[in-house]
């Protein structure tokens, strides 16, 4: 199947949309504020900080972010290590929430202190994930839609997704669908595609409408399993519970789009709002090439931009010219004067 990725380098972030044929299947997001944070597939030098029998492994400081875990299980040629030792590791799972990255031993240290050995761009990581993928530069404008909580099911009904600390809770409501089975089968396909699109994983609990016939339940489980087979992540589906809930697991190697863009209540973070404001300014500048522009933002956004962890003014000036100013207001707005 032909795959392509649309890449957009924005001020503050890089976006990617992956298509299989004409179908959008995955979204990816790198934030400039996370530069030099351990990413999947990268090689880092880590220093052993403790040997932890309770987890059957080692904790390593990487020089950026929380300590990573290297378990003894399935590690080839792992030497006998003591606290303070340096080794090279590959990031197999990125840090998520309060958990640090998961690591795999690959050899002797390349550095004399913890830190990155090889840093991969988003495009390089996608090339590793899909060796046959092609790339093009264009706008990726669907990112915000990938955090919506409620989705319409084709043919009637709704699906509501909630990201919690422990699991992804999914509720299916029949709504105006003709039958429970029609709603559930259409919802099953939607749920599986959305989990992959948004990068959601871990434990997923789906509450389908009341479905009493065992053959219908078996059909639905089979549909979920078949959809999971097309997912690059590992998907395992359990039978219906006695209360009509389907539990499944989906492998997750990094934070979801929602976790990167929103707080735990589903609201855009100040960083997300600030980057969206710069994105709007860039868009207005392209639409009015000769105008001087004023970006008006709320005090919280102004404070974040003033204390930004990266330089956004220089690359923005290189893109649109030195024809913008920043001030405070009650909402985000762009004004232009010719």
Short mmCIF file of C-alpha atoms in Angstrom, two decimals:
data_model
loop_
_atom_site.label_atom_id
_atom_site.label_comp_id
_atom_site.label_asym_id
_atom_site.label_seq_id
_atom_site.Cartn_x
_atom_site.Cartn_y
_atom_site.Cartn_z
CA UNK A 1 0.00 0.00 0.00
CA UNK A 2 1.33 3.42 -0.95
CA UNK A 3 2.09 5.62 2.05
CA UNK A 4 2.90 9.30 2.16
CA UNK A 5 3.43 11.83 4.91
CA UNK A 6 2.56 15.50 4.70
CA UNK A 7 5.03 17.51 6.78
CA UNK A 8 4.50 21.07 8.01
CA UNK A 9 7.25 22.98 9.82
CA UNK A 10 5.49 25.62 11.88
CA UNK A 11 6.91 28.11 14.37
CA UNK A 12 7.09 26.08 17.59
CA UNK A 13 6.24 22.65 16.22
CA UNK A 14 6.49 20.19 13.34
CA UNK A 15 3.33 18.40 12.22
CA UNK A 16 2.95 15.26 10.14
CA UNK A 17 -0.09 13.54 8.66
CA UNK A 18 0.39 9.98 7.39
CA UNK A 19 -1.84 8.64 4.61
CA UNK A 20 -2.31 5.09 3.37
CA UNK A 21 -3.70 5.57 -0.08
CA UNK A 22 -6.13 8.43 0.43
CA UNK A 23 -6.95 7.57 4.02
CA UNK A 24 -5.52 9.63 6.87
CA UNK A 25 -4.25 7.06 9.40
CA UNK A 26 -1.81 8.78 11.77
CA UNK A 27 -0.92 12.21 13.11
CA UNK A 28 2.43 13.10 14.65
CA UNK A 29 3.60 16.20 16.47
CA UNK A 30 7.03 17.42 17.63
CA UNK A 31 7.27 20.53 19.80
CA UNK A 32 10.35 22.76 19.73
CA UNK A 33 10.17 22.96 23.52
CA UNK A 34 10.90 19.21 23.61
CA UNK A 35 14.09 19.54 21.57
CA UNK A 36 16.74 17.04 22.64
CA UNK A 37 14.18 15.02 24.60
CA UNK A 38 14.71 11.25 24.18
CA UNK A 39 12.67 10.06 21.18
CA UNK A 40 11.92 6.55 20.03
CA UNK A 41 14.72 5.05 17.95
CA UNK A 42 17.39 7.48 19.15
CA UNK A 43 20.70 6.42 20.69
CA UNK A 44 21.65 7.96 24.04
CA UNK A 45 24.42 7.51 26.57
CA UNK A 46 22.94 6.82 29.99
CA UNK A 47 24.44 6.58 33.46
CA UNK A 48 23.24 3.93 35.91
CA UNK A 49 21.73 5.61 38.96
CA UNK A 50 20.30 2.53 40.68
CA UNK A 51 19.79 -1.21 40.33
CA UNK A 52 16.16 -2.00 41.17
CA UNK A 53 15.29 -5.68 41.78
CA UNK A 54 11.61 -4.74 42.20
CA UNK A 55 11.37 -3.92 38.49
CA UNK A 56 14.06 -6.33 37.38
CA UNK A 57 16.23 -3.68 35.83
CA UNK A 58 18.32 -0.53 35.98
CA UNK A 59 17.43 3.15 36.15
CA UNK A 60 19.57 5.39 33.99
CA UNK A 61 19.97 9.14 33.88
CA UNK A 62 19.94 10.32 30.26
CA UNK A 63 20.80 13.99 30.74
CA UNK A 64 17.33 15.23 29.80
CA UNK A 65 13.95 14.34 31.26
CA UNK A 66 13.12 11.59 33.75
CA UNK A 67 15.32 8.54 34.28
CA UNK A 68 14.86 5.66 31.86
CA UNK A 69 14.27 2.00 32.67
CA UNK A 70 16.36 -0.81 31.22
CA UNK A 71 14.98 -4.20 32.25
CA UNK A 72 17.26 -7.24 32.36
CA UNK A 73 14.79 -9.33 30.38
CA UNK A 74 15.61 -9.86 26.70
CA UNK A 75 18.78 -7.70 26.85
CA UNK A 76 21.52 -9.23 24.70
CA UNK A 77 25.15 -9.11 25.88
CA UNK A 78 24.36 -6.83 28.80
CA UNK A 79 27.54 -6.53 30.91
CA UNK A 80 27.56 -6.59 34.68
CA UNK A 81 26.89 -2.98 35.66
CA UNK A 82 27.30 -0.95 38.81
CA UNK A 83 25.96 2.44 39.82
CA UNK A 84 27.72 5.23 37.92
CA UNK A 85 28.49 3.10 34.87
CA UNK A 86 27.91 4.59 31.41
CA UNK A 87 26.34 2.63 28.53
CA UNK A 88 24.66 3.37 25.22
CA UNK A 89 20.94 2.63 24.89
CA UNK A 90 18.20 2.92 22.28
CA UNK A 91 14.89 4.57 23.22
CA UNK A 92 12.17 1.96 22.66
CA UNK A 93 9.38 3.88 24.37
CA UNK A 94 9.24 7.59 25.10
CA UNK A 95 8.47 9.16 28.46
CA UNK A 96 4.74 9.48 29.11
CA UNK A 97 3.00 11.18 31.98
CA UNK A 98 5.05 10.39 35.10
CA UNK A 99 6.85 7.42 33.53
CA UNK A 100 10.31 7.73 32.06
CA UNK A 101 11.42 6.19 28.74
CA UNK A 102 12.01 2.47 28.21
CA UNK A 103 15.49 1.53 27.02
CA UNK A 104 17.42 -1.22 25.27
CA UNK A 105 21.14 -1.78 25.71
CA UNK A 106 23.24 -1.43 22.54
CA UNK A 107 26.85 -1.02 23.63
CA UNK A 108 29.66 0.85 25.29
CA UNK A 109 29.27 4.59 25.92
CA UNK A 110 29.81 7.01 23.06
CA UNK A 111 30.03 9.98 25.46
CA UNK A 112 31.75 10.67 28.76
CA UNK A 113 28.48 11.84 30.31
CA UNK A 114 24.74 11.25 29.74
CA UNK A 115 23.24 12.75 26.61
CA UNK A 116 22.10 12.21 23.04
CA UNK A 117 24.31 10.32 20.61
CA UNK A 118 21.97 10.41 17.61
CA UNK A 119 19.00 12.78 17.38
CA UNK A 120 16.27 11.90 14.87
CA UNK A 121 13.91 14.33 13.20
CA UNK A 122 10.23 13.55 12.88
CA UNK A 123 10.77 12.68 9.22
CA UNK A 124 13.60 10.28 10.09
CA UNK A 125 11.47 8.54 12.70
CA UNK A 126 8.65 8.14 10.18
CA UNK A 127 11.11 6.69 7.66
CA UNK A 128 12.12 4.13 10.28
CA UNK A 129 8.48 3.34 11.06
CA UNK A 130 7.48 3.07 7.38
CA UNK A 131 10.54 2.37 5.16
CA UNK A 132 8.50 2.81 1.96
CA UNK A 133 6.94 6.16 2.86
CA UNK A 134 7.13 9.29 0.69
CA UNK A 135 7.07 12.90 1.87
CA UNK A 136 5.65 16.23 0.78
CA UNK A 137 5.58 19.68 2.37
CA UNK A 138 2.15 21.18 2.90
CA UNK A 139 -0.27 22.42 5.54
CA UNK A 140 -1.45 19.96 8.18
CA UNK A 141 -4.64 21.55 9.42
CA UNK A 142 -6.40 18.57 10.99
CA UNK A 143 -4.38 18.37 14.21
CA UNK A 144 -6.91 20.14 16.42
CA UNK A 145 -9.68 17.76 15.30
CA UNK A 146 -7.68 14.84 16.72
CA UNK A 147 -8.43 15.96 20.27
CA UNK A 148 -12.21 16.26 19.98
CA UNK A 149 -14.00 14.23 22.66
CA UNK A 150 -17.23 13.40 20.83
CA UNK A 151 -17.47 12.02 17.31
CA UNK A 152 -20.44 11.21 15.09
CA UNK A 153 -20.80 7.58 14.04
CA UNK A 154 -21.66 7.09 10.35
CA UNK A 155 -25.31 6.03 10.15
CA UNK A 156 -26.19 7.49 13.55
CA UNK A 157 -24.92 7.46 17.11
CA UNK A 158 -21.92 9.01 18.85
CA UNK A 159 -18.57 7.92 20.27
CA UNK A 160 -17.07 9.76 23.24
CA UNK A 161 -13.39 9.27 24.10
CA UNK A 162 -11.93 10.29 27.47
CA UNK A 163 -8.23 10.05 28.28
CA UNK A 164 -7.70 9.32 31.99
CA UNK A 165 -4.59 8.52 34.01
CA UNK A 166 -5.42 4.81 34.07
CA UNK A 167 -7.09 4.11 30.71
CA UNK A 168 -8.89 5.37 27.64
CA UNK A 169 -12.64 5.30 28.35
CA UNK A 170 -14.87 5.05 25.27
CA UNK A 171 -18.65 5.31 25.35
CA UNK A 172 -20.84 4.39 22.37
CA UNK A 173 -24.34 5.87 22.23
CA UNK A 174 -26.90 4.51 19.75
CA UNK A 175 -28.52 7.87 19.09
CA UNK A 176 -30.42 7.88 15.81
CA UNK A 177 -28.92 4.67 14.42
CA UNK A 178 -31.39 2.10 13.08
CA UNK A 179 -30.20 -0.74 15.32
CA UNK A 180 -27.73 -1.33 18.13
CA UNK A 181 -25.73 -3.62 15.85
CA UNK A 182 -25.52 -1.03 13.06
CA UNK A 183 -24.29 1.58 15.52
CA UNK A 184 -21.82 -0.77 17.21
CA UNK A 185 -20.21 -2.11 14.02
CA UNK A 186 -19.77 1.38 12.59
CA UNK A 187 -18.49 2.62 15.95
CA UNK A 188 -15.98 -0.23 16.20
CA UNK A 189 -14.31 0.83 12.95
CA UNK A 190 -14.33 4.48 14.01
CA UNK A 191 -12.84 3.71 17.42
CA UNK A 192 -9.97 1.65 16.04
CA UNK A 193 -9.09 4.27 13.43
CA UNK A 194 -9.22 7.06 16.02
CA UNK A 195 -6.96 5.22 18.47
CA UNK A 196 -4.30 4.93 15.78
CA UNK A 197 -4.86 8.43 14.39
CA UNK A 198 -4.48 10.06 17.80
CA UNK A 199 -1.67 7.80 19.06
CA UNK A 200 -3.79 6.59 21.98
CA UNK A 201 -2.87 3.36 23.72
CA UNK A 202 -2.54 1.40 26.91
CA UNK A 203 -5.74 -0.02 28.36
CA UNK A 204 -8.90 0.89 26.43
CA UNK A 205 -12.40 0.18 27.80
CA UNK A 206 -15.31 0.46 25.36
CA UNK A 207 -18.89 0.58 26.63
CA UNK A 208 -21.10 -0.50 23.72
CA UNK A 209 -24.92 -0.22 23.78
CA UNK A 210 -26.66 -3.21 25.32
CA UNK A 211 -26.00 -6.16 23.02
CA UNK A 212 -27.52 -9.43 24.23
CA UNK A 213 -27.09 -11.85 21.32
CA UNK A 214 -23.83 -13.78 21.58
CA UNK A 215 -23.42 -13.96 17.78
CA UNK A 216 -23.55 -10.18 17.57
CA UNK A 217 -20.97 -9.91 20.33
CA UNK A 218 -18.69 -12.38 18.55
CA UNK A 219 -19.05 -10.47 15.28
CA UNK A 220 -18.11 -7.23 16.97
CA UNK A 221 -15.03 -8.73 18.64
CA UNK A 222 -13.93 -10.12 15.28
CA UNK A 223 -14.31 -6.70 13.65
CA UNK A 224 -12.16 -5.11 16.35
CA UNK A 225 -9.49 -7.78 15.97
CA UNK A 226 -9.41 -7.43 12.18
CA UNK A 227 -9.05 -3.67 12.47
CA UNK A 228 -6.23 -4.20 14.97
CA UNK A 229 -4.33 -6.38 12.51
CA UNK A 230 -3.87 -3.38 10.19
CA UNK A 231 -2.42 -1.28 13.03
CA UNK A 232 1.40 -1.11 13.31
CA UNK A 233 0.95 -1.17 17.10
CA UNK A 234 0.21 -4.38 18.96
CA UNK A 235 -3.54 -4.68 19.62
CA UNK A 236 -5.17 -7.31 21.85
CA UNK A 237 -8.94 -7.53 22.31
CA UNK A 238 -10.72 -9.34 25.17
CA UNK A 239 -14.27 -10.75 24.97
CA UNK A 240 -17.25 -8.81 26.28
CA UNK A 241 -17.34 -8.60 30.05
CA UNK A 242 -20.46 -9.57 31.97
CA UNK A 243 -21.37 -5.87 32.03
CA UNK A 244 -21.11 -5.44 28.26
CA UNK A 245 -17.71 -3.71 28.20
CA UNK A 246 -14.92 -4.64 25.79
CA UNK A 247 -11.38 -4.24 27.08
CA UNK A 248 -8.40 -4.04 24.76
CA UNK A 249 -4.78 -2.96 24.86
CA UNK A 250 -2.93 -1.00 22.22
CA UNK A 251 0.82 -0.59 22.25
CA UNK A 252 1.94 3.00 22.71
CA UNK A 253 5.50 4.20 22.16
CA UNK A 254 5.00 7.87 23.01
CA UNK A 255 2.53 10.53 24.21
CA UNK A 256 -0.71 10.90 22.26
CA UNK A 257 -1.62 14.02 20.27
CA UNK A 258 -4.08 14.90 23.04
CA UNK A 259 -1.41 14.60 25.73
CA UNK A 260 0.93 16.88 23.78
CA UNK A 261 -1.64 19.57 23.06
CA UNK A 262 -3.99 19.56 26.04
CA UNK A 263 -3.97 19.40 29.83
CA UNK A 264 -5.53 16.50 31.70
CA UNK A 265 -8.95 18.17 31.48
CA UNK A 266 -8.80 18.33 27.68
CA UNK A 267 -8.13 22.07 27.51
CA UNK A 268 -5.41 23.47 25.22
CA UNK A 269 -2.25 24.25 27.18
CA UNK A 270 -0.80 27.76 27.15
CA UNK A 271 1.95 26.45 24.87
CA UNK A 272 -0.65 25.15 22.42
CA UNK A 273 -2.57 28.44 22.53
CA UNK A 274 0.66 30.39 21.98
CA UNK A 275 1.74 28.29 19.00
CA UNK A 276 -1.76 28.60 17.54
CA UNK A 277 -1.46 32.39 17.87
CA UNK A 278 1.87 32.40 16.02
CA UNK A 279 0.35 30.11 13.40
CA UNK A 280 -2.48 32.58 12.88
CA UNK A 281 0.00 35.46 12.59
CA UNK A 282 1.98 33.54 9.96
CA UNK A 283 -1.18 32.79 8.00
CA UNK A 284 -2.28 36.44 8.05
CA UNK A 285 1.18 37.57 6.96
CA UNK A 286 1.04 35.33 3.90
CA UNK A 287 -2.41 36.68 3.03
CA UNK A 288 -1.25 40.31 3.36
CA UNK A 289 2.39 40.43 2.19
CA UNK A 290 2.78 44.20 2.44
CA UNK A 291 1.04 44.84 5.75
CA UNK A 292 2.46 45.60 9.16
CA UNK A 293 0.83 43.24 11.63
CA UNK A 294 -0.01 43.37 15.31
CA UNK A 295 -0.65 40.12 17.16
CA UNK A 296 -2.90 40.71 20.14
CA UNK A 297 -2.87 37.94 22.76
CA UNK A 298 -4.12 37.31 26.28
CA UNK A 299 -1.78 38.05 29.23
CA UNK A 300 -1.10 34.34 29.79
CA UNK A 301 -0.03 33.84 26.18
CA UNK A 302 2.05 37.05 26.27
CA UNK A 303 3.85 35.83 29.39
CA UNK A 304 4.57 32.44 27.78
CA UNK A 305 5.89 34.03 24.60
CA UNK A 306 8.09 36.45 26.57
CA UNK A 307 9.60 33.57 28.57
CA UNK A 308 9.51 31.04 25.73
CA UNK A 309 11.97 28.10 26.04
CA UNK A 310 12.98 28.61 22.40
CA UNK A 311 13.61 31.55 20.06
CA UNK A 312 10.48 32.10 17.98
CA UNK A 313 11.12 35.70 16.90
CA UNK A 314 14.14 34.99 14.68
CA UNK A 315 12.59 32.19 12.58
CA UNK A 316 9.29 34.09 12.36
CA UNK A 317 11.15 37.19 11.12
CA UNK A 318 12.94 35.05 8.52
CA UNK A 319 9.57 33.80 7.26
CA UNK A 320 7.43 36.93 7.20
CA UNK A 321 9.88 39.78 7.73
CA UNK A 322 10.30 42.25 10.60
CA UNK A 323 6.80 43.64 10.27
CA UNK A 324 5.02 42.39 13.37
CA UNK A 325 4.52 43.54 16.93
CA UNK A 326 3.01 41.91 19.99
CA UNK A 327 0.54 43.39 22.46
CA UNK A 328 -2.03 42.27 25.03
CA UNK A 329 -5.78 42.03 24.70
CA UNK A 330 -8.77 40.00 25.79
CA UNK A 331 -8.48 37.51 22.92
CA UNK A 332 -6.16 36.41 20.15
CA UNK A 333 -6.42 38.69 17.13
CA UNK A 334 -4.27 39.91 14.25
CA UNK A 335 -4.56 43.48 12.96
CA UNK A 336 -2.93 44.75 9.79
CA UNK A 337 -1.98 48.24 8.60
CA UNK A 338 -0.80 48.88 5.07
#
